[in-house]
Amino acid sequence: MQRVVMTKRTVAVAIAGLVVGTVGALSVPALASSEKPQVAPVQAMTLDFSGTNDETNVPQTVGTTFGGTAVVKDTGGNVIGKAYDICAKDVINPNADTVFCTGTVRVTNGQANGEISFSAVLPISDNAAAPATGAFTGVINGGTDAFEGITGEAKFKPQTQGVFDVNFS
């Protein structure tokens, strides 16, 4: 009888050791993969949607969509890529609408190449001749290549209608 109890304890200790060892072994890769990838520093840039993202002919209806492309320039005015966006109208006002936009900046001519995806809610004027609307902040959805793992905010400051200085932080 004594020997059976000892065997049960020995088996129980062995099983407990296997469980702890297995959990420990499974945890090690999880800890290693929690490190953030090295994201290339993102330079300030200008997105110029003028002439390509005109929503003046889009019906004044909530949910109506429009989109466009932009030339992406660095702070020295050099073309470093292209941006794409699609927007949907949310609030209709007499002089400006509130829209939800999602876009992607593709950097193809720089030290760090890749894409950065963002989304934002912003005011947009119905009048192409109107002054630029106010600054707004969007969320960075993610990135590819040199920008894989990027998170944070995309801060847009209008220069003129359809042209924005953008900083990522």
PDB file of C-alpha atoms in Angstrom:
ATOM      1  CA  MET A   1       0.000   0.000   0.000  1.00  0.00           C
ATOM      2  CA  GLN A   2       2.781   2.391   0.868  1.00  0.00           C
ATOM      3  CA  ARG A   3       4.424   1.735  -2.464  1.00  0.00           C
ATOM      4  CA  VAL A   4       1.221   2.587  -4.431  1.00  0.00           C
ATOM      5  CA  VAL A   5       0.901   5.980  -2.679  1.00  0.00           C
ATOM      6  CA  MET A   6       4.538   6.719  -3.408  1.00  0.00           C
ATOM      7  CA  THR A   7       4.006   5.844  -7.058  1.00  0.00           C
ATOM      8  CA  LYS A   8       0.970   8.118  -7.287  1.00  0.00           C
ATOM      9  CA  ARG A   9       2.985  10.973  -5.797  1.00  0.00           C
ATOM     10  CA  THR A  10       5.863  10.291  -8.145  1.00  0.00           C
ATOM     11  CA  VAL A  11       3.513  10.250 -11.135  1.00  0.00           C
ATOM     12  CA  ALA A  12       1.812  13.450  -9.922  1.00  0.00           C
ATOM     13  CA  VAL A  13       5.159  15.235  -9.510  1.00  0.00           C
ATOM     14  CA  ALA A  14       6.292  14.030 -12.955  1.00  0.00           C
ATOM     15  CA  ILE A  15       3.056  15.242 -14.570  1.00  0.00           C
ATOM     16  CA  ALA A  16       3.341  18.605 -12.788  1.00  0.00           C
ATOM     17  CA  GLY A  17       6.931  18.911 -14.028  1.00  0.00           C
ATOM     18  CA  LEU A  18       5.852  18.186 -17.590  1.00  0.00           C
ATOM     19  CA  VAL A  19       3.068  20.772 -17.408  1.00  0.00           C
ATOM     20  CA  VAL A  20       5.367  23.482 -15.999  1.00  0.00           C
ATOM     21  CA  GLY A  21       8.074  22.620 -18.541  1.00  0.00           C
ATOM     22  CA  THR A  22       5.616  22.691 -21.435  1.00  0.00           C
ATOM     23  CA  VAL A  23       4.103  26.017 -20.345  1.00  0.00           C
ATOM     24  CA  GLY A  24       7.576  27.477 -19.900  1.00  0.00           C
ATOM     25  CA  ALA A  25       8.683  26.288 -23.339  1.00  0.00           C
ATOM     26  CA  LEU A  26       5.537  27.705 -24.956  1.00  0.00           C
ATOM     27  CA  SER A  27       6.014  31.053 -23.205  1.00  0.00           C
ATOM     28  CA  VAL A  28       9.554  31.667 -24.448  1.00  0.00           C
ATOM     29  CA  PRO A  29       8.636  32.193 -28.142  1.00  0.00           C
ATOM     30  CA  ALA A  30       5.723  34.412 -27.099  1.00  0.00           C
ATOM     31  CA  LEU A  31       8.092  36.637 -25.133  1.00  0.00           C
ATOM     32  CA  ALA A  32      10.560  36.809 -27.994  1.00  0.00           C
ATOM     33  CA  SER A  33       7.858  37.768 -30.514  1.00  0.00           C
ATOM     34  CA  SER A  34       6.488  40.607 -28.358  1.00  0.00           C
ATOM     35  CA  GLU A  35       9.417  42.830 -29.337  1.00  0.00           C
ATOM     36  CA  LYS A  36       8.420  45.625 -31.706  1.00  0.00           C
ATOM     37  CA  PRO A  37      10.130  45.594 -35.092  1.00  0.00           C
ATOM     38  CA  GLN A  38      12.491  48.462 -35.818  1.00  0.00           C
ATOM     39  CA  VAL A  39      10.450  51.096 -37.703  1.00  0.00           C
ATOM     40  CA  ALA A  40      12.272  53.520 -39.967  1.00  0.00           C
ATOM     41  CA  PRO A  41      11.960  57.154 -38.883  1.00  0.00           C
ATOM     42  CA  VAL A  42       9.190  58.797 -40.886  1.00  0.00           C
ATOM     43  CA  GLN A  43      10.025  62.185 -42.294  1.00  0.00           C
ATOM     44  CA  ALA A  44       7.606  65.078 -42.577  1.00  0.00           C
ATOM     45  CA  MET A  45       5.985  65.167 -45.997  1.00  0.00           C
ATOM     46  CA  THR A  46       3.440  67.008 -48.107  1.00  0.00           C
ATOM     47  CA  LEU A  47       0.447  65.318 -49.753  1.00  0.00           C
ATOM     48  CA  ASP A  48      -0.915  67.237 -52.746  1.00  0.00           C
ATOM     49  CA  PHE A  49      -4.430  66.063 -53.625  1.00  0.00           C
ATOM     50  CA  SER A  50      -5.285  69.267 -55.518  1.00  0.00           C
ATOM     51  CA  GLY A  51      -6.955  68.542 -58.816  1.00  0.00           C
ATOM     52  CA  THR A  52      -7.381  64.828 -58.131  1.00  0.00           C
ATOM     53  CA  ASN A  53      -9.667  64.647 -55.104  1.00  0.00           C
ATOM     54  CA  ASP A  54     -12.418  67.083 -56.085  1.00  0.00           C
ATOM     55  CA  GLU A  55     -15.688  66.178 -54.439  1.00  0.00           C
ATOM     56  CA  THR A  56     -17.657  69.158 -55.760  1.00  0.00           C
ATOM     57  CA  ASN A  57     -19.562  66.979 -58.257  1.00  0.00           C
ATOM     58  CA  VAL A  58     -20.408  64.338 -55.636  1.00  0.00           C
ATOM     59  CA  PRO A  59     -24.049  64.446 -54.446  1.00  0.00           C
ATOM     60  CA  GLN A  60     -24.690  66.046 -51.069  1.00  0.00           C
ATOM     61  CA  THR A  61     -25.801  62.773 -49.520  1.00  0.00           C
ATOM     62  CA  VAL A  62     -24.515  61.061 -46.389  1.00  0.00           C
ATOM     63  CA  GLY A  63     -22.515  57.981 -47.380  1.00  0.00           C
ATOM     64  CA  THR A  64     -21.519  59.278 -50.811  1.00  0.00           C
ATOM     65  CA  THR A  65     -17.911  58.395 -51.551  1.00  0.00           C
ATOM     66  CA  PHE A  66     -15.107  60.008 -53.503  1.00  0.00           C
ATOM     67  CA  GLY A  67     -11.377  59.468 -53.668  1.00  0.00           C
ATOM     68  CA  GLY A  68      -8.192  60.506 -55.278  1.00  0.00           C
ATOM     69  CA  THR A  69      -4.439  60.352 -55.495  1.00  0.00           C
ATOM     70  CA  ALA A  70      -1.741  62.699 -54.266  1.00  0.00           C
ATOM     71  CA  VAL A  71       1.837  63.448 -55.115  1.00  0.00           C
ATOM     72  CA  VAL A  72       3.966  62.907 -51.994  1.00  0.00           C
ATOM     73  CA  LYS A  73       6.889  65.299 -51.520  1.00  0.00           C
ATOM     74  CA  ASP A  74       9.575  65.592 -48.876  1.00  0.00           C
ATOM     75  CA  THR A  75      10.217  68.920 -47.115  1.00  0.00           C
ATOM     76  CA  GLY A  76      12.609  69.920 -49.911  1.00  0.00           C
ATOM     77  CA  GLY A  77       9.873  69.550 -52.547  1.00  0.00           C
ATOM     78  CA  ASN A  78      11.273  66.323 -54.024  1.00  0.00           C
ATOM     79  CA  VAL A  79       8.693  63.739 -55.132  1.00  0.00           C
ATOM     80  CA  ILE A  80       9.127  60.648 -52.922  1.00  0.00           C
ATOM     81  CA  GLY A  81       5.951  58.725 -53.663  1.00  0.00           C
ATOM     82  CA  LYS A  82       2.211  58.720 -54.092  1.00  0.00           C
ATOM     83  CA  ALA A  83      -0.817  58.608 -51.807  1.00  0.00           C
ATOM     84  CA  TYR A  84      -4.283  57.180 -52.326  1.00  0.00           C
ATOM     85  CA  ASP A  85      -7.475  57.873 -50.401  1.00  0.00           C
ATOM     86  CA  ILE A  86     -11.172  57.123 -50.344  1.00  0.00           C
ATOM     87  CA  CYS A  87     -13.627  59.236 -48.352  1.00  0.00           C
ATOM     88  CA  ALA A  88     -17.290  58.995 -47.356  1.00  0.00           C
ATOM     89  CA  LYS A  89     -19.492  61.943 -46.429  1.00  0.00           C
ATOM     90  CA  ASP A  90     -20.859  61.853 -42.901  1.00  0.00           C
ATOM     91  CA  VAL A  91     -22.291  65.279 -42.061  1.00  0.00           C
ATOM     92  CA  ILE A  92     -23.583  67.662 -44.725  1.00  0.00           C
ATOM     93  CA  ASN A  93     -23.351  71.411 -44.044  1.00  0.00           C
ATOM     94  CA  PRO A  94     -23.921  74.423 -46.333  1.00  0.00           C
ATOM     95  CA  ASN A  95     -20.212  75.298 -46.786  1.00  0.00           C
ATOM     96  CA  ALA A  96     -18.303  72.228 -45.590  1.00  0.00           C
ATOM     97  CA  ASP A  97     -18.905  68.553 -44.936  1.00  0.00           C
ATOM     98  CA  THR A  98     -17.460  66.161 -42.393  1.00  0.00           C
ATOM     99  CA  VAL A  99     -15.956  63.127 -44.075  1.00  0.00           C
ATOM    100  CA  PHE A 100     -14.283  59.901 -43.017  1.00  0.00           C
ATOM    101  CA  CYS A 101     -11.208  59.117 -45.108  1.00  0.00           C
ATOM    102  CA  THR A 102      -8.808  56.235 -45.216  1.00  0.00           C
ATOM    103  CA  GLY A 103      -5.624  56.390 -47.203  1.00  0.00           C
ATOM    104  CA  THR A 104      -2.211  54.979 -47.897  1.00  0.00           C
ATOM    105  CA  VAL A 105       1.049  56.822 -48.434  1.00  0.00           C
ATOM    106  CA  ARG A 106       3.492  54.867 -50.595  1.00  0.00           C
ATOM    107  CA  VAL A 107       7.092  56.072 -50.246  1.00  0.00           C
ATOM    108  CA  THR A 108       9.146  54.849 -53.219  1.00  0.00           C
ATOM    109  CA  ASN A 109      12.010  57.275 -53.528  1.00  0.00           C
ATOM    110  CA  GLY A 110      13.783  57.628 -50.237  1.00  0.00           C
ATOM    111  CA  GLN A 111      16.062  55.962 -47.732  1.00  0.00           C
ATOM    112  CA  ALA A 112      13.089  54.069 -46.277  1.00  0.00           C
ATOM    113  CA  ASN A 113      10.513  52.666 -48.685  1.00  0.00           C
ATOM    114  CA  GLY A 114       7.132  51.197 -47.816  1.00  0.00           C
ATOM    115  CA  GLU A 115       3.523  52.113 -47.144  1.00  0.00           C
ATOM    116  CA  ILE A 116       1.759  53.807 -44.238  1.00  0.00           C
ATOM    117  CA  SER A 117      -2.008  53.410 -43.895  1.00  0.00           C
ATOM    118  CA  PHE A 118      -4.098  55.979 -42.008  1.00  0.00           C
ATOM    119  CA  SER A 119      -7.717  56.953 -41.279  1.00  0.00           C
ATOM    120  CA  ALA A 120      -9.172  60.319 -40.248  1.00  0.00           C
ATOM    121  CA  VAL A 121     -12.384  62.269 -39.770  1.00  0.00           C
ATOM    122  CA  LEU A 122     -12.040  65.777 -41.175  1.00  0.00           C
ATOM    123  CA  PRO A 123     -13.894  68.827 -42.466  1.00  0.00           C
ATOM    124  CA  ILE A 124     -13.749  69.430 -46.202  1.00  0.00           C
ATOM    125  CA  SER A 125     -14.991  72.488 -48.081  1.00  0.00           C
ATOM    126  CA  ASP A 126     -17.489  72.175 -50.917  1.00  0.00           C
ATOM    127  CA  ASN A 127     -15.918  75.176 -52.614  1.00  0.00           C
ATOM    128  CA  ALA A 128     -12.567  74.480 -54.303  1.00  0.00           C
ATOM    129  CA  ALA A 129     -11.753  78.209 -54.136  1.00  0.00           C
ATOM    130  CA  ALA A 130     -12.386  78.362 -50.379  1.00  0.00           C
ATOM    131  CA  PRO A 131      -9.486  78.635 -47.961  1.00  0.00           C
ATOM    132  CA  ALA A 132      -8.134  75.389 -46.515  1.00  0.00           C
ATOM    133  CA  THR A 133     -10.007  73.924 -43.568  1.00  0.00           C
ATOM    134  CA  GLY A 134      -8.376  73.417 -40.170  1.00  0.00           C
ATOM    135  CA  ALA A 135      -5.731  70.948 -39.078  1.00  0.00           C
ATOM    136  CA  PHE A 136      -6.812  67.446 -38.100  1.00  0.00           C
ATOM    137  CA  THR A 137      -5.308  64.265 -36.696  1.00  0.00           C
ATOM    138  CA  GLY A 138      -5.783  60.741 -37.975  1.00  0.00           C
ATOM    139  CA  VAL A 139      -4.782  57.341 -36.693  1.00  0.00           C
ATOM    140  CA  ILE A 140      -2.008  55.274 -38.251  1.00  0.00           C
ATOM    141  CA  ASN A 141      -3.447  51.855 -39.110  1.00  0.00           C
ATOM    142  CA  GLY A 142      -0.101  50.210 -39.891  1.00  0.00           C
ATOM    143  CA  GLY A 143       2.741  50.000 -42.344  1.00  0.00           C
ATOM    144  CA  THR A 144       4.754  47.769 -44.650  1.00  0.00           C
ATOM    145  CA  ASP A 145       8.433  47.222 -45.408  1.00  0.00           C
ATOM    146  CA  ALA A 146      10.492  49.937 -43.637  1.00  0.00           C
ATOM    147  CA  PHE A 147       7.360  51.115 -41.796  1.00  0.00           C
ATOM    148  CA  GLU A 148       6.168  47.705 -40.586  1.00  0.00           C
ATOM    149  CA  GLY A 149       4.981  48.014 -36.989  1.00  0.00           C
ATOM    150  CA  ILE A 150       4.331  51.764 -37.127  1.00  0.00           C
ATOM    151  CA  THR A 151       1.635  53.086 -34.792  1.00  0.00           C
ATOM    152  CA  GLY A 152       0.511  56.497 -33.621  1.00  0.00           C
ATOM    153  CA  GLU A 153      -0.962  59.581 -35.196  1.00  0.00           C
ATOM    154  CA  ALA A 154      -0.865  61.279 -38.579  1.00  0.00           C
ATOM    155  CA  LYS A 155      -1.119  65.056 -38.070  1.00  0.00           C
ATOM    156  CA  PHE A 156      -2.361  66.995 -41.088  1.00  0.00           C
ATOM    157  CA  LYS A 157      -1.935  70.751 -41.475  1.00  0.00           C
ATOM    158  CA  PRO A 158      -3.477  72.303 -44.602  1.00  0.00           C
ATOM    159  CA  GLN A 159      -1.350  74.533 -46.828  1.00  0.00           C
ATOM    160  CA  THR A 160      -4.060  75.230 -49.403  1.00  0.00           C
ATOM    161  CA  GLN A 161      -7.201  73.412 -50.490  1.00  0.00           C
ATOM    162  CA  GLY A 162      -6.224  69.745 -51.022  1.00  0.00           C
ATOM    163  CA  VAL A 163      -2.558  70.183 -49.994  1.00  0.00           C
ATOM    164  CA  PHE A 164      -1.466  69.007 -46.534  1.00  0.00           C
ATOM    165  CA  ASP A 165       1.753  68.911 -44.552  1.00  0.00           C
ATOM    166  CA  VAL A 166       1.818  65.595 -42.655  1.00  0.00           C
ATOM    167  CA  ASN A 167       3.825  64.546 -39.614  1.00  0.00           C
ATOM    168  CA  PHE A 168       3.694  61.052 -38.177  1.00  0.00           C
ATOM    169  CA  SER A 169       4.170  60.535 -34.450  1.00  0.00           C
TER     170      SER A 169
END
